[in-house]
PDB file of C-alpha atoms in Angstrom:
ATOM      1  CA  MET A  20     -24.240  -8.068 -84.809  1.00  0.00           C
ATOM      2  CA  ARG A  21     -21.701 -10.732 -85.727  1.00  0.00           C
ATOM      3  CA  ARG A  22     -23.912 -13.619 -84.668  1.00  0.00           C
ATOM      4  CA  MET A  23     -27.412 -12.460 -85.559  1.00  0.00           C
ATOM      5  CA  THR A  24     -27.300  -9.862 -88.332  1.00  0.00           C
ATOM      6  CA  ALA A  25     -29.407 -11.997 -90.654  1.00  0.00           C
ATOM      7  CA  MET A  26     -31.946 -12.603 -87.902  1.00  0.00           C
ATOM      8  CA  VAL A  27     -32.283  -8.876 -87.244  1.00  0.00           C
ATOM      9  CA  ALA A  28     -32.833  -8.114 -90.913  1.00  0.00           C
ATOM     10  CA  LEU A  29     -35.346 -10.948 -91.238  1.00  0.00           C
ATOM     11  CA  THR A  30     -37.319  -9.823 -88.202  1.00  0.00           C
ATOM     12  CA  TYR A  31     -37.509  -6.090 -88.931  1.00  0.00           C
ATOM     13  CA  GLY A  32     -36.503  -5.622 -92.541  1.00  0.00           C
ATOM     14  CA  LEU A  33     -34.718  -2.529 -93.736  1.00  0.00           C
ATOM     15  CA  THR A  34     -37.671  -0.229 -93.363  1.00  0.00           C
ATOM     16  CA  GLY A  35     -35.973   3.151 -93.269  1.00  0.00           C
ATOM     17  CA  ALA A  36     -36.562   5.797 -90.642  1.00  0.00           C
ATOM     18  CA  LEU A  37     -39.312   5.255 -88.097  1.00  0.00           C
ATOM     19  CA  ALA A  38     -41.320   8.300 -87.136  1.00  0.00           C
ATOM     20  CA  VAL A  39     -41.475   9.093 -83.453  1.00  0.00           C
ATOM     21  CA  GLU A  40     -45.143   8.788 -82.561  1.00  0.00           C
ATOM     22  CA  ALA A  41     -45.052   9.897 -78.958  1.00  0.00           C
ATOM     23  CA  GLN A  42     -47.714  11.525 -76.890  1.00  0.00           C
ATOM     24  CA  GLN A  43     -45.981  14.168 -74.791  1.00  0.00           C
ATOM     25  CA  THR A  44     -47.575  14.389 -71.368  1.00  0.00           C
ATOM     26  CA  ARG A  45     -46.985  16.235 -68.128  1.00  0.00           C
ATOM     27  CA  PRO A  46     -46.776  14.546 -64.709  1.00  0.00           C
ATOM     28  CA  ARG A  47     -50.046  14.901 -62.843  1.00  0.00           C
ATOM     29  CA  ALA A  48     -50.398  14.830 -59.090  1.00  0.00           C
ATOM     30  CA  GLY A  49     -52.992  12.361 -57.867  1.00  0.00           C
ATOM     31  CA  ARG A  50     -54.787  12.203 -54.544  1.00  0.00           C
ATOM     32  CA  ASN A  51     -52.021  10.009 -53.178  1.00  0.00           C
ATOM     33  CA  ALA A  52     -49.014  11.062 -55.218  1.00  0.00           C
ATOM     34  CA  ALA A  53     -46.571   9.044 -53.089  1.00  0.00           C
ATOM     35  CA  ALA A  54     -48.376   5.787 -53.877  1.00  0.00           C
ATOM     36  CA  THR A  55     -49.329   6.342 -57.515  1.00  0.00           C
ATOM     37  CA  ARG A  56     -47.271   6.189 -60.664  1.00  0.00           C
ATOM     38  CA  PRO A  57     -46.532   9.624 -62.096  1.00  0.00           C
ATOM     39  CA  ALA A  58     -47.586  10.099 -65.694  1.00  0.00           C
ATOM     40  CA  PRO A  59     -44.614   9.594 -68.015  1.00  0.00           C
ATOM     41  CA  ASP A  60     -43.071  12.552 -69.804  1.00  0.00           C
ATOM     42  CA  VAL A  61     -43.281  10.537 -73.018  1.00  0.00           C
ATOM     43  CA  GLN A  62     -46.062   7.976 -73.380  1.00  0.00           C
ATOM     44  CA  ASP A  63     -46.449   5.167 -75.929  1.00  0.00           C
ATOM     45  CA  ALA A  64     -43.498   6.205 -78.079  1.00  0.00           C
ATOM     46  CA  ARG A  65     -43.268   3.746 -80.997  1.00  0.00           C
ATOM     47  CA  TYR A  66     -39.814   2.220 -81.293  1.00  0.00           C
ATOM     48  CA  GLY A  67     -40.676  -0.416 -83.917  1.00  0.00           C
ATOM     49  CA  PRO A  68     -43.333  -1.559 -86.390  1.00  0.00           C
ATOM     50  CA  HIS A  69     -45.339  -3.951 -84.178  1.00  0.00           C
ATOM     51  CA  GLU A  70     -48.226  -2.746 -82.010  1.00  0.00           C
ATOM     52  CA  ARG A  71     -46.314  -3.966 -78.944  1.00  0.00           C
ATOM     53  CA  ASN A  72     -43.245  -1.877 -79.849  1.00  0.00           C
ATOM     54  CA  VAL A  73     -44.067   1.011 -77.518  1.00  0.00           C
ATOM     55  CA  LEU A  74     -42.398   2.526 -74.475  1.00  0.00           C
ATOM     56  CA  ASP A  75     -42.931   5.133 -71.778  1.00  0.00           C
ATOM     57  CA  LEU A  76     -40.223   7.477 -70.500  1.00  0.00           C
ATOM     58  CA  TRP A  77     -39.883   9.362 -67.213  1.00  0.00           C
ATOM     59  CA  LYS A  78     -37.223  12.056 -67.434  1.00  0.00           C
ATOM     60  CA  ALA A  79     -34.994  12.823 -64.479  1.00  0.00           C
ATOM     61  CA  ARG A  80     -34.783  16.534 -63.732  1.00  0.00           C
ATOM     62  CA  SER A  81     -31.220  17.151 -64.852  1.00  0.00           C
ATOM     63  CA  PRO A  82     -29.459  20.113 -66.486  1.00  0.00           C
ATOM     64  CA  GLU A  83     -27.193  17.682 -68.330  1.00  0.00           C
ATOM     65  CA  PRO A  84     -27.950  14.442 -70.181  1.00  0.00           C
ATOM     66  CA  ALA A  85     -29.138  11.874 -67.638  1.00  0.00           C
ATOM     67  CA  PRO A  86     -28.296   8.178 -67.462  1.00  0.00           C
ATOM     68  CA  LEU A  87     -31.151   5.812 -68.264  1.00  0.00           C
ATOM     69  CA  LEU A  88     -32.618   2.631 -66.813  1.00  0.00           C
ATOM     70  CA  VAL A  89     -34.687   0.567 -69.274  1.00  0.00           C
ATOM     71  CA  PHE A  90     -37.226  -1.642 -67.490  1.00  0.00           C
ATOM     72  CA  ILE A  91     -38.334  -4.811 -69.318  1.00  0.00           C
ATOM     73  CA  HIS A  92     -41.392  -6.518 -67.828  1.00  0.00           C
ATOM     74  CA  GLY A  93     -41.763 -10.200 -66.981  1.00  0.00           C
ATOM     75  CA  GLY A  94     -44.600 -12.621 -67.643  1.00  0.00           C
ATOM     76  CA  GLY A  95     -43.062 -15.773 -69.092  1.00  0.00           C
ATOM     77  CA  PHE A  96     -42.887 -14.180 -72.549  1.00  0.00           C
ATOM     78  CA  ARG A  97     -46.666 -14.731 -72.597  1.00  0.00           C
ATOM     79  CA  GLY A  98     -48.033 -11.672 -70.807  1.00  0.00           C
ATOM     80  CA  GLY A  99     -47.268  -8.490 -68.898  1.00  0.00           C
ATOM     81  CA  ASP A 100     -46.745  -4.920 -69.985  1.00  0.00           C
ATOM     82  CA  LYS A 101     -44.803  -1.748 -69.311  1.00  0.00           C
ATOM     83  CA  SER A 102     -47.068  -0.716 -66.425  1.00  0.00           C
ATOM     84  CA  GLN A 103     -45.222  -3.282 -64.263  1.00  0.00           C
ATOM     85  CA  VAL A 104     -42.281  -0.941 -63.618  1.00  0.00           C
ATOM     86  CA  PRO A 105     -41.890  -0.928 -59.790  1.00  0.00           C
ATOM     87  CA  LEU A 106     -43.037   2.399 -58.355  1.00  0.00           C
ATOM     88  CA  ASN A 107     -40.383   2.573 -55.639  1.00  0.00           C
ATOM     89  CA  VAL A 108     -37.571   1.821 -58.111  1.00  0.00           C
ATOM     90  CA  LEU A 109     -38.962   4.416 -60.514  1.00  0.00           C
ATOM     91  CA  ALA A 110     -39.134   7.031 -57.762  1.00  0.00           C
ATOM     92  CA  ALA A 111     -35.674   6.203 -56.399  1.00  0.00           C
ATOM     93  CA  CYS A 112     -34.040   6.381 -59.822  1.00  0.00           C
ATOM     94  CA  LEU A 113     -35.654   9.731 -60.598  1.00  0.00           C
ATOM     95  CA  ARG A 114     -34.446  11.078 -57.237  1.00  0.00           C
ATOM     96  CA  GLU A 115     -30.931   9.941 -58.128  1.00  0.00           C
ATOM     97  CA  GLY A 116     -31.035  11.701 -61.479  1.00  0.00           C
ATOM     98  CA  ILE A 117     -31.575   8.529 -63.529  1.00  0.00           C
ATOM     99  CA  SER A 118     -34.283   8.610 -66.188  1.00  0.00           C
ATOM    100  CA  VAL A 119     -36.448   5.500 -66.570  1.00  0.00           C
ATOM    101  CA  ALA A 120     -38.020   3.917 -69.642  1.00  0.00           C
ATOM    102  CA  SER A 121     -40.436   0.966 -69.544  1.00  0.00           C
ATOM    103  CA  ILE A 122     -41.099  -1.064 -72.680  1.00  0.00           C
ATOM    104  CA  ASN A 123     -43.514  -3.562 -74.186  1.00  0.00           C
ATOM    105  CA  TYR A 124     -42.243  -6.241 -76.564  1.00  0.00           C
ATOM    106  CA  ARG A 125     -43.700  -8.999 -78.718  1.00  0.00           C
ATOM    107  CA  LEU A 126     -44.929 -12.022 -76.770  1.00  0.00           C
ATOM    108  CA  SER A 127     -44.302 -15.631 -77.735  1.00  0.00           C
ATOM    109  CA  HIS A 128     -47.737 -16.162 -79.305  1.00  0.00           C
ATOM    110  CA  GLN A 129     -47.046 -13.155 -81.537  1.00  0.00           C
ATOM    111  CA  ALA A 130     -43.451 -14.000 -82.411  1.00  0.00           C
ATOM    112  CA  PRO A 131     -41.181 -16.533 -80.651  1.00  0.00           C
ATOM    113  CA  PHE A 132     -37.471 -16.160 -79.942  1.00  0.00           C
ATOM    114  CA  PRO A 133     -35.539 -14.098 -80.962  1.00  0.00           C
ATOM    115  CA  ALA A 134     -38.320 -11.501 -81.231  1.00  0.00           C
ATOM    116  CA  PRO A 135     -38.523 -10.528 -77.503  1.00  0.00           C
ATOM    117  CA  MET A 136     -34.740 -10.114 -77.283  1.00  0.00           C
ATOM    118  CA  LEU A 137     -34.498  -8.147 -80.512  1.00  0.00           C
ATOM    119  CA  ASP A 138     -37.371  -5.907 -79.434  1.00  0.00           C
ATOM    120  CA  GLY A 139     -35.558  -5.148 -76.176  1.00  0.00           C
ATOM    121  CA  ALA A 140     -32.374  -4.357 -78.076  1.00  0.00           C
ATOM    122  CA  ARG A 141     -34.241  -2.205 -80.579  1.00  0.00           C
ATOM    123  CA  ALA A 142     -35.872  -0.209 -77.774  1.00  0.00           C
ATOM    124  CA  ILE A 143     -32.399   0.578 -76.410  1.00  0.00           C
ATOM    125  CA  GLN A 144     -31.166   1.530 -79.877  1.00  0.00           C
ATOM    126  CA  PHE A 145     -34.230   3.745 -80.361  1.00  0.00           C
ATOM    127  CA  LEU A 146     -33.632   5.490 -77.038  1.00  0.00           C
ATOM    128  CA  ARG A 147     -30.053   6.180 -78.079  1.00  0.00           C
ATOM    129  CA  LEU A 148     -31.308   7.715 -81.302  1.00  0.00           C
ATOM    130  CA  GLN A 149     -33.611   9.976 -79.265  1.00  0.00           C
ATOM    131  CA  ALA A 150     -30.994  10.770 -76.606  1.00  0.00           C
ATOM    132  CA  ARG A 151     -30.445  14.407 -77.528  1.00  0.00           C
ATOM    133  CA  GLU A 152     -34.164  15.186 -77.799  1.00  0.00           C
ATOM    134  CA  TRP A 153     -34.961  13.521 -74.470  1.00  0.00           C
ATOM    135  CA  ASN A 154     -31.857  14.679 -72.549  1.00  0.00           C
ATOM    136  CA  LEU A 155     -30.383  11.168 -72.155  1.00  0.00           C
ATOM    137  CA  ASP A 156     -26.734  10.165 -71.967  1.00  0.00           C
ATOM    138  CA  PRO A 157     -26.321   7.453 -74.637  1.00  0.00           C
ATOM    139  CA  ARG A 158     -23.143   6.189 -72.940  1.00  0.00           C
ATOM    140  CA  ARG A 159     -24.919   5.348 -69.667  1.00  0.00           C
ATOM    141  CA  ILE A 160     -27.820   2.980 -70.265  1.00  0.00           C
ATOM    142  CA  ALA A 161     -28.744   0.023 -68.032  1.00  0.00           C
ATOM    143  CA  ALA A 162     -31.449  -2.630 -68.268  1.00  0.00           C
ATOM    144  CA  SER A 163     -33.574  -4.189 -65.552  1.00  0.00           C
ATOM    145  CA  GLY A 164     -36.510  -6.538 -65.232  1.00  0.00           C
ATOM    146  CA  GLY A 165     -37.902  -9.629 -63.615  1.00  0.00           C
ATOM    147  CA  SER A 166     -38.100 -13.180 -64.986  1.00  0.00           C
ATOM    148  CA  ALA A 167     -38.508 -12.878 -68.773  1.00  0.00           C
ATOM    149  CA  GLY A 168     -37.474  -9.220 -68.576  1.00  0.00           C
ATOM    150  CA  ALA A 169     -34.396 -10.225 -66.606  1.00  0.00           C
ATOM    151  CA  GLY A 170     -33.431 -12.785 -69.244  1.00  0.00           C
ATOM    152  CA  ILE A 171     -33.904 -10.247 -72.031  1.00  0.00           C
ATOM    153  CA  SER A 172     -31.737  -7.770 -70.110  1.00  0.00           C
ATOM    154  CA  LEU A 173     -28.929 -10.296 -69.711  1.00  0.00           C
ATOM    155  CA  TRP A 174     -29.181 -11.433 -73.334  1.00  0.00           C
ATOM    156  CA  ILE A 175     -28.809  -7.872 -74.601  1.00  0.00           C
ATOM    157  CA  GLY A 176     -26.040  -7.062 -72.122  1.00  0.00           C
ATOM    158  CA  PHE A 177     -23.891 -10.061 -73.030  1.00  0.00           C
ATOM    159  CA  HIS A 178     -24.594 -10.175 -76.752  1.00  0.00           C
ATOM    160  CA  ASP A 179     -22.245  -8.610 -79.279  1.00  0.00           C
ATOM    161  CA  ASP A 180     -23.323  -5.125 -80.296  1.00  0.00           C
ATOM    162  CA  LEU A 181     -26.266  -5.402 -82.677  1.00  0.00           C
ATOM    163  CA  ALA A 182     -25.512  -2.060 -84.341  1.00  0.00           C
ATOM    164  CA  ASP A 183     -25.448  -2.274 -88.132  1.00  0.00           C
ATOM    165  CA  PRO A 184     -23.690   0.840 -89.504  1.00  0.00           C
ATOM    166  CA  LYS A 185     -24.887  -0.002 -93.042  1.00  0.00           C
ATOM    167  CA  SER A 186     -28.583  -0.323 -92.174  1.00  0.00           C
ATOM    168  CA  ASP A 187     -31.130   1.886 -93.923  1.00  0.00           C
ATOM    169  CA  ASP A 188     -32.913   2.088 -90.558  1.00  0.00           C
ATOM    170  CA  PRO A 189     -31.332   4.772 -88.317  1.00  0.00           C
ATOM    171  CA  VAL A 190     -32.482   2.889 -85.207  1.00  0.00           C
ATOM    172  CA  LEU A 191     -30.515  -0.231 -86.174  1.00  0.00           C
ATOM    173  CA  ARG A 192     -27.386   1.858 -86.726  1.00  0.00           C
ATOM    174  CA  GLN A 193     -27.303   2.613 -82.978  1.00  0.00           C
ATOM    175  CA  SER A 194     -25.431   0.561 -80.384  1.00  0.00           C
ATOM    176  CA  SER A 195     -27.322  -1.969 -78.249  1.00  0.00           C
ATOM    177  CA  ARG A 196     -24.625  -2.184 -75.556  1.00  0.00           C
ATOM    178  CA  LEU A 197     -25.368  -1.622 -71.866  1.00  0.00           C
ATOM    179  CA  ALA A 198     -23.442  -0.214 -68.907  1.00  0.00           C
ATOM    180  CA  CYS A 199     -24.880  -2.739 -66.412  1.00  0.00           C
ATOM    181  CA  MET A 200     -27.889  -4.926 -65.651  1.00  0.00           C
ATOM    182  CA  ALA A 201     -29.921  -5.197 -62.432  1.00  0.00           C
ATOM    183  CA  VAL A 202     -32.313  -8.146 -62.570  1.00  0.00           C
ATOM    184  CA  ASN A 203     -34.787 -10.170 -60.511  1.00  0.00           C
ATOM    185  CA  GLY A 204     -35.335 -13.940 -60.846  1.00  0.00           C
ATOM    186  CA  ALA A 205     -33.137 -14.125 -63.930  1.00  0.00           C
ATOM    187  CA  GLN A 206     -32.515 -17.227 -66.019  1.00  0.00           C
ATOM    188  CA  CYS A 207     -29.026 -17.119 -67.525  1.00  0.00           C
ATOM    189  CA  THR A 208     -30.084 -19.997 -69.777  1.00  0.00           C
ATOM    190  CA  TYR A 209     -33.432 -21.258 -71.056  1.00  0.00           C
ATOM    191  CA  ASP A 210     -31.980 -24.615 -72.106  1.00  0.00           C
ATOM    192  CA  PRO A 211     -34.398 -27.212 -70.664  1.00  0.00           C
ATOM    193  CA  ARG A 212     -31.606 -29.803 -70.668  1.00  0.00           C
ATOM    194  CA  TRP A 213     -29.446 -27.689 -68.326  1.00  0.00           C
ATOM    195  CA  ILE A 214     -32.480 -26.779 -66.231  1.00  0.00           C
ATOM    196  CA  ARG A 215     -33.516 -30.435 -65.894  1.00  0.00           C
ATOM    197  CA  GLU A 216     -30.036 -31.531 -64.853  1.00  0.00           C
ATOM    198  CA  ASN A 217     -29.234 -28.689 -62.466  1.00  0.00           C
ATOM    199  CA  ILE A 218     -32.596 -27.642 -61.026  1.00  0.00           C
ATOM    200  CA  GLY A 219     -35.113 -30.363 -61.742  1.00  0.00           C
ATOM    201  CA  ALA A 220     -37.630 -31.811 -64.171  1.00  0.00           C
ATOM    202  CA  ALA A 221     -40.453 -29.597 -62.876  1.00  0.00           C
ATOM    203  CA  ALA A 222     -38.564 -26.405 -63.780  1.00  0.00           C
ATOM    204  CA  ALA A 223     -37.687 -27.778 -67.216  1.00  0.00           C
ATOM    205  CA  ALA A 224     -41.383 -28.494 -67.797  1.00  0.00           C
ATOM    206  CA  HIS A 225     -42.391 -24.851 -67.427  1.00  0.00           C
ATOM    207  CA  PRO A 226     -45.261 -24.300 -69.902  1.00  0.00           C
ATOM    208  CA  ALA A 227     -43.715 -21.072 -71.243  1.00  0.00           C
ATOM    209  CA  LEU A 228     -40.544 -22.689 -72.624  1.00  0.00           C
ATOM    210  CA  LEU A 229     -41.770 -24.435 -75.770  1.00  0.00           C
ATOM    211  CA  PRO A 230     -43.895 -21.459 -76.926  1.00  0.00           C
ATOM    212  CA  PHE A 231     -40.909 -19.188 -76.279  1.00  0.00           C
ATOM    213  CA  TYR A 232     -38.902 -21.235 -78.782  1.00  0.00           C
ATOM    214  CA  GLY A 233     -41.829 -21.767 -81.125  1.00  0.00           C
ATOM    215  CA  ILE A 234     -41.319 -25.542 -81.134  1.00  0.00           C
ATOM    216  CA  THR A 235     -43.483 -28.563 -80.375  1.00  0.00           C
ATOM    217  CA  GLU A 236     -42.902 -31.167 -77.692  1.00  0.00           C
ATOM    218  CA  GLU A 237     -41.826 -33.593 -80.448  1.00  0.00           C
ATOM    219  CA  GLU A 238     -39.103 -31.163 -81.544  1.00  0.00           C
ATOM    220  CA  ALA A 239     -37.712 -30.562 -78.051  1.00  0.00           C
ATOM    221  CA  GLU A 240     -34.774 -32.974 -78.487  1.00  0.00           C
ATOM    222  CA  SER A 241     -34.049 -32.095 -82.119  1.00  0.00           C
ATOM    223  CA  GLN A 242     -30.984 -30.362 -83.555  1.00  0.00           C
ATOM    224  CA  LYS A 243     -33.213 -27.424 -84.422  1.00  0.00           C
ATOM    225  CA  ALA A 244     -34.151 -27.081 -80.763  1.00  0.00           C
ATOM    226  CA  ALA A 245     -30.551 -27.477 -79.581  1.00  0.00           C
ATOM    227  CA  LYS A 246     -29.468 -24.580 -81.788  1.00  0.00           C
ATOM    228  CA  LEU A 247     -32.272 -22.397 -80.428  1.00  0.00           C
ATOM    229  CA  TYR A 248     -31.361 -23.315 -76.845  1.00  0.00           C
ATOM    230  CA  GLU A 249     -27.821 -22.069 -77.437  1.00  0.00           C
ATOM    231  CA  GLN A 250     -28.887 -18.876 -79.193  1.00  0.00           C
ATOM    232  CA  ALA A 251     -31.435 -17.956 -76.514  1.00  0.00           C
ATOM    233  CA  ALA A 252     -29.142 -18.465 -73.498  1.00  0.00           C
ATOM    234  CA  PRO A 253     -27.665 -15.154 -72.333  1.00  0.00           C
ATOM    235  CA  ILE A 254     -24.636 -16.969 -70.944  1.00  0.00           C
ATOM    236  CA  THR A 255     -23.734 -18.198 -74.446  1.00  0.00           C
ATOM    237  CA  TYR A 256     -22.549 -14.689 -75.290  1.00  0.00           C
ATOM    238  CA  LEU A 257     -20.679 -13.873 -72.054  1.00  0.00           C
ATOM    239  CA  THR A 258     -17.191 -12.474 -72.713  1.00  0.00           C
ATOM    240  CA  ARG A 259     -14.589 -10.575 -70.706  1.00  0.00           C
ATOM    241  CA  ASP A 260     -15.695  -7.146 -71.947  1.00  0.00           C
ATOM    242  CA  ASP A 261     -19.307  -7.480 -70.778  1.00  0.00           C
ATOM    243  CA  PRO A 262     -21.000  -5.244 -68.174  1.00  0.00           C
ATOM    244  CA  PRO A 263     -21.555  -6.028 -64.475  1.00  0.00           C
ATOM    245  CA  VAL A 264     -24.707  -7.616 -63.062  1.00  0.00           C
ATOM    246  CA  TRP A 265     -26.725  -7.371 -59.855  1.00  0.00           C
ATOM    247  CA  ALA A 266     -29.207 -10.239 -59.476  1.00  0.00           C
ATOM    248  CA  LEU A 267     -31.874 -10.980 -56.856  1.00  0.00           C
ATOM    249  CA  TYR A 268     -33.676 -14.282 -56.215  1.00  0.00           C
ATOM    250  CA  ALA A 269     -36.615 -15.125 -53.974  1.00  0.00           C
ATOM    251  CA  GLU A 270     -37.362 -18.832 -54.607  1.00  0.00           C
ATOM    252  CA  PRO A 271     -36.285 -21.279 -51.890  1.00  0.00           C
ATOM    253  CA  ASP A 272     -32.632 -22.206 -52.256  1.00  0.00           C
ATOM    254  CA  GLY A 273     -32.814 -25.982 -52.105  1.00  0.00           C
ATOM    255  CA  PRO A 274     -33.849 -29.107 -54.002  1.00  0.00           C
ATOM    256  CA  LEU A 275     -37.297 -29.102 -55.566  1.00  0.00           C
ATOM    257  CA  PRO A 276     -39.833 -31.281 -53.738  1.00  0.00           C
ATOM    258  CA  ALA A 277     -40.740 -34.575 -55.371  1.00  0.00           C
ATOM    259  CA  ASP A 278     -44.282 -33.368 -56.045  1.00  0.00           C
ATOM    260  CA  ALA A 279     -43.238 -29.999 -57.494  1.00  0.00           C
ATOM    261  CA  LYS A 280     -45.640 -28.690 -60.117  1.00  0.00           C
ATOM    262  CA  PRO A 281     -44.448 -27.905 -63.670  1.00  0.00           C
ATOM    263  CA  GLY A 282     -42.637 -24.575 -63.618  1.00  0.00           C
ATOM    264  CA  ALA A 283     -41.479 -24.748 -59.996  1.00  0.00           C
ATOM    265  CA  GLY A 284     -37.848 -23.672 -59.702  1.00  0.00           C
ATOM    266  CA  ILE A 285     -37.752 -21.567 -62.858  1.00  0.00           C
ATOM    267  CA  HIS A 286     -36.400 -18.670 -60.742  1.00  0.00           C
ATOM    268  CA  HIS A 287     -34.082 -20.824 -58.645  1.00  0.00           C
ATOM    269  CA  PRO A 288     -30.981 -19.160 -57.146  1.00  0.00           C
ATOM    270  CA  LYS A 289     -28.844 -21.772 -58.942  1.00  0.00           C
ATOM    271  CA  PHE A 290     -29.247 -19.675 -62.085  1.00  0.00           C
ATOM    272  CA  GLY A 291     -27.553 -16.806 -60.254  1.00  0.00           C
ATOM    273  CA  ARG A 292     -24.772 -18.912 -58.818  1.00  0.00           C
ATOM    274  CA  TYR A 293     -24.021 -20.400 -62.227  1.00  0.00           C
ATOM    275  CA  LEU A 294     -23.909 -16.903 -63.716  1.00  0.00           C
ATOM    276  CA  LYS A 295     -21.665 -15.607 -60.930  1.00  0.00           C
ATOM    277  CA  GLU A 296     -19.267 -18.519 -61.356  1.00  0.00           C
ATOM    278  CA  LYS A 297     -18.863 -17.714 -65.047  1.00  0.00           C
ATOM    279  CA  MET A 298     -18.558 -13.955 -64.507  1.00  0.00           C
ATOM    280  CA  ASP A 299     -16.112 -14.302 -61.606  1.00  0.00           C
ATOM    281  CA  ALA A 300     -13.871 -16.401 -63.844  1.00  0.00           C
ATOM    282  CA  LEU A 301     -13.768 -13.498 -66.319  1.00  0.00           C
ATOM    283  CA  GLY A 302     -13.187 -10.865 -63.646  1.00  0.00           C
ATOM    284  CA  ILE A 303     -16.585  -9.179 -64.147  1.00  0.00           C
ATOM    285  CA  GLU A 304     -18.521  -7.911 -61.142  1.00  0.00           C
ATOM    286  CA  CYS A 305     -21.557 -10.076 -60.391  1.00  0.00           C
ATOM    287  CA  VAL A 306     -23.550  -9.547 -57.202  1.00  0.00           C
ATOM    288  CA  VAL A 307     -26.095 -12.285 -56.421  1.00  0.00           C
ATOM    289  CA  ARG A 308     -28.522 -11.781 -53.549  1.00  0.00           C
ATOM    290  CA  HIS A 309     -31.420 -13.698 -52.025  1.00  0.00           C
ATOM    291  CA  THR A 310     -34.369 -11.991 -50.368  1.00  0.00           C
ATOM    292  CA  ASP A 311     -33.602 -13.938 -47.180  1.00  0.00           C
ATOM    293  CA  GLU A 312     -30.413 -11.869 -46.786  1.00  0.00           C
ATOM    294  CA  PHE A 313     -32.429  -8.686 -46.409  1.00  0.00           C
ATOM    295  CA  ARG A 314     -34.389 -10.046 -43.471  1.00  0.00           C
ATOM    296  CA  SER A 315     -31.274  -9.774 -41.342  1.00  0.00           C
ATOM    297  CA  ARG A 316     -30.572  -6.534 -39.492  1.00  0.00           C
ATOM    298  CA  ARG A 317     -27.238  -6.145 -41.275  1.00  0.00           C
ATOM    299  CA  ASN A 318     -28.781  -5.953 -44.725  1.00  0.00           C
ATOM    300  CA  ALA A 319     -32.179  -4.503 -43.856  1.00  0.00           C
ATOM    301  CA  ARG A 320     -31.397  -0.844 -44.521  1.00  0.00           C
ATOM    302  CA  GLY A 321     -32.887   0.133 -47.857  1.00  0.00           C
ATOM    303  CA  GLY A 322     -33.799  -3.471 -48.627  1.00  0.00           C
ATOM    304  CA  ALA A 323     -33.049  -5.274 -51.836  1.00  0.00           C
ATOM    305  CA  GLU A 324     -34.361  -2.481 -54.031  1.00  0.00           C
ATOM    306  CA  GLY A 325     -32.240   0.061 -52.179  1.00  0.00           C
ATOM    307  CA  GLU A 326     -29.144  -2.005 -52.875  1.00  0.00           C
ATOM    308  CA  MET A 327     -30.170  -2.422 -56.506  1.00  0.00           C
ATOM    309  CA  VAL A 328     -30.544   1.327 -56.989  1.00  0.00           C
ATOM    310  CA  ALA A 329     -27.176   1.879 -55.286  1.00  0.00           C
ATOM    311  CA  PHE A 330     -25.647  -0.563 -57.803  1.00  0.00           C
ATOM    312  CA  LEU A 331     -27.199   1.416 -60.662  1.00  0.00           C
ATOM    313  CA  VAL A 332     -25.897   4.689 -59.254  1.00  0.00           C
ATOM    314  CA  LYS A 333     -22.416   3.181 -58.917  1.00  0.00           C
ATOM    315  CA  HIS A 334     -22.279   2.177 -62.575  1.00  0.00           C
ATOM    316  CA  LEU A 335     -24.392   4.890 -64.178  1.00  0.00           C
ATOM    317  CA  LYS A 336     -23.242   7.861 -62.103  1.00  0.00           C
ATOM    318  CA  PRO A 337     -19.641   7.157 -61.083  1.00  0.00           C
ATOM    319  CA  ARG A 338     -17.993   9.836 -58.974  1.00  0.00           C
ATOM    320  CA  ARG A 339     -15.952  12.253 -60.996  1.00  0.00           C
ATOM    321  CA  THR A 340     -12.362  12.758 -59.956  1.00  0.00           C
ATOM    322  CA  THR A 341     -10.470  16.026 -60.360  1.00  0.00           C
ATOM    323  CA  GLN A 342      -7.045  15.625 -61.947  1.00  0.00           C
ATOM    324  CA  GLY A 343      -4.198  16.483 -59.598  1.00  0.00           C
ATOM    325  CA  ARG A 344      -6.218  16.037 -56.391  1.00  0.00           C
TER     326      ARG A 344
END
């Protein structure tokens, strides 16, 4: 809130209460229920004014308020939708008593940065507002996603709380803070200067970057661009009180080839190592994995997604201790 209050107000306005326009549905068993996505308990709930501000929710069967994982899809801020939530992660979380929401957000051709990040934050605030109705624990919310969704998750998790207690909008009065983040192919910065220097020119030339910022190629070295680069980098906001991170990478861990095409390396493991270095220095848990590690017998059990879900369980469902025992 401290850094971007004006931006939030500019993007959404003080619109007052938003009606919950949700289609309540019941899970339906398909011919191959194990391989198909169950119908959400809440479908296309509107969390904001834009047509892309919708989410689905699968409720864990729990007699008490359940923790929540919010999945944010990837697609270079140019495409994708909430149907991309991984089926095995969805199923595993529900088995563990963790509810799952999957959201859409505005894409760069509809509204550049900070719109995708603010939409992600607003979805979390909206879910907190609905926590009692949907049997969610507002204190135990995590975010996950791949690529763009991973970056949005980190940005929300590290950013100061966007809650505005004085807002006329009850959604914006809710906290945006997270308990942890579990991400795939995350960029901890979208600064093309850092990317060029540390990963390579091909990665810095990814065609999604300039539209994400809403700038032209001629503006890329301007002061305007430099300010946007800083504001959009999740790592800009990292402080000692931020939540833990589990991060997975799959791109080859080495220098980019000389003939690399524009965009190659945009999910390079160096992003994860840079993030871990900064988080380790602050004493915050940061687990960085590469898919190659799970090809070994030692790490094969459960695979990467099994380890990710175990991380979520650790931070969303910590074991309760009995006083005096």
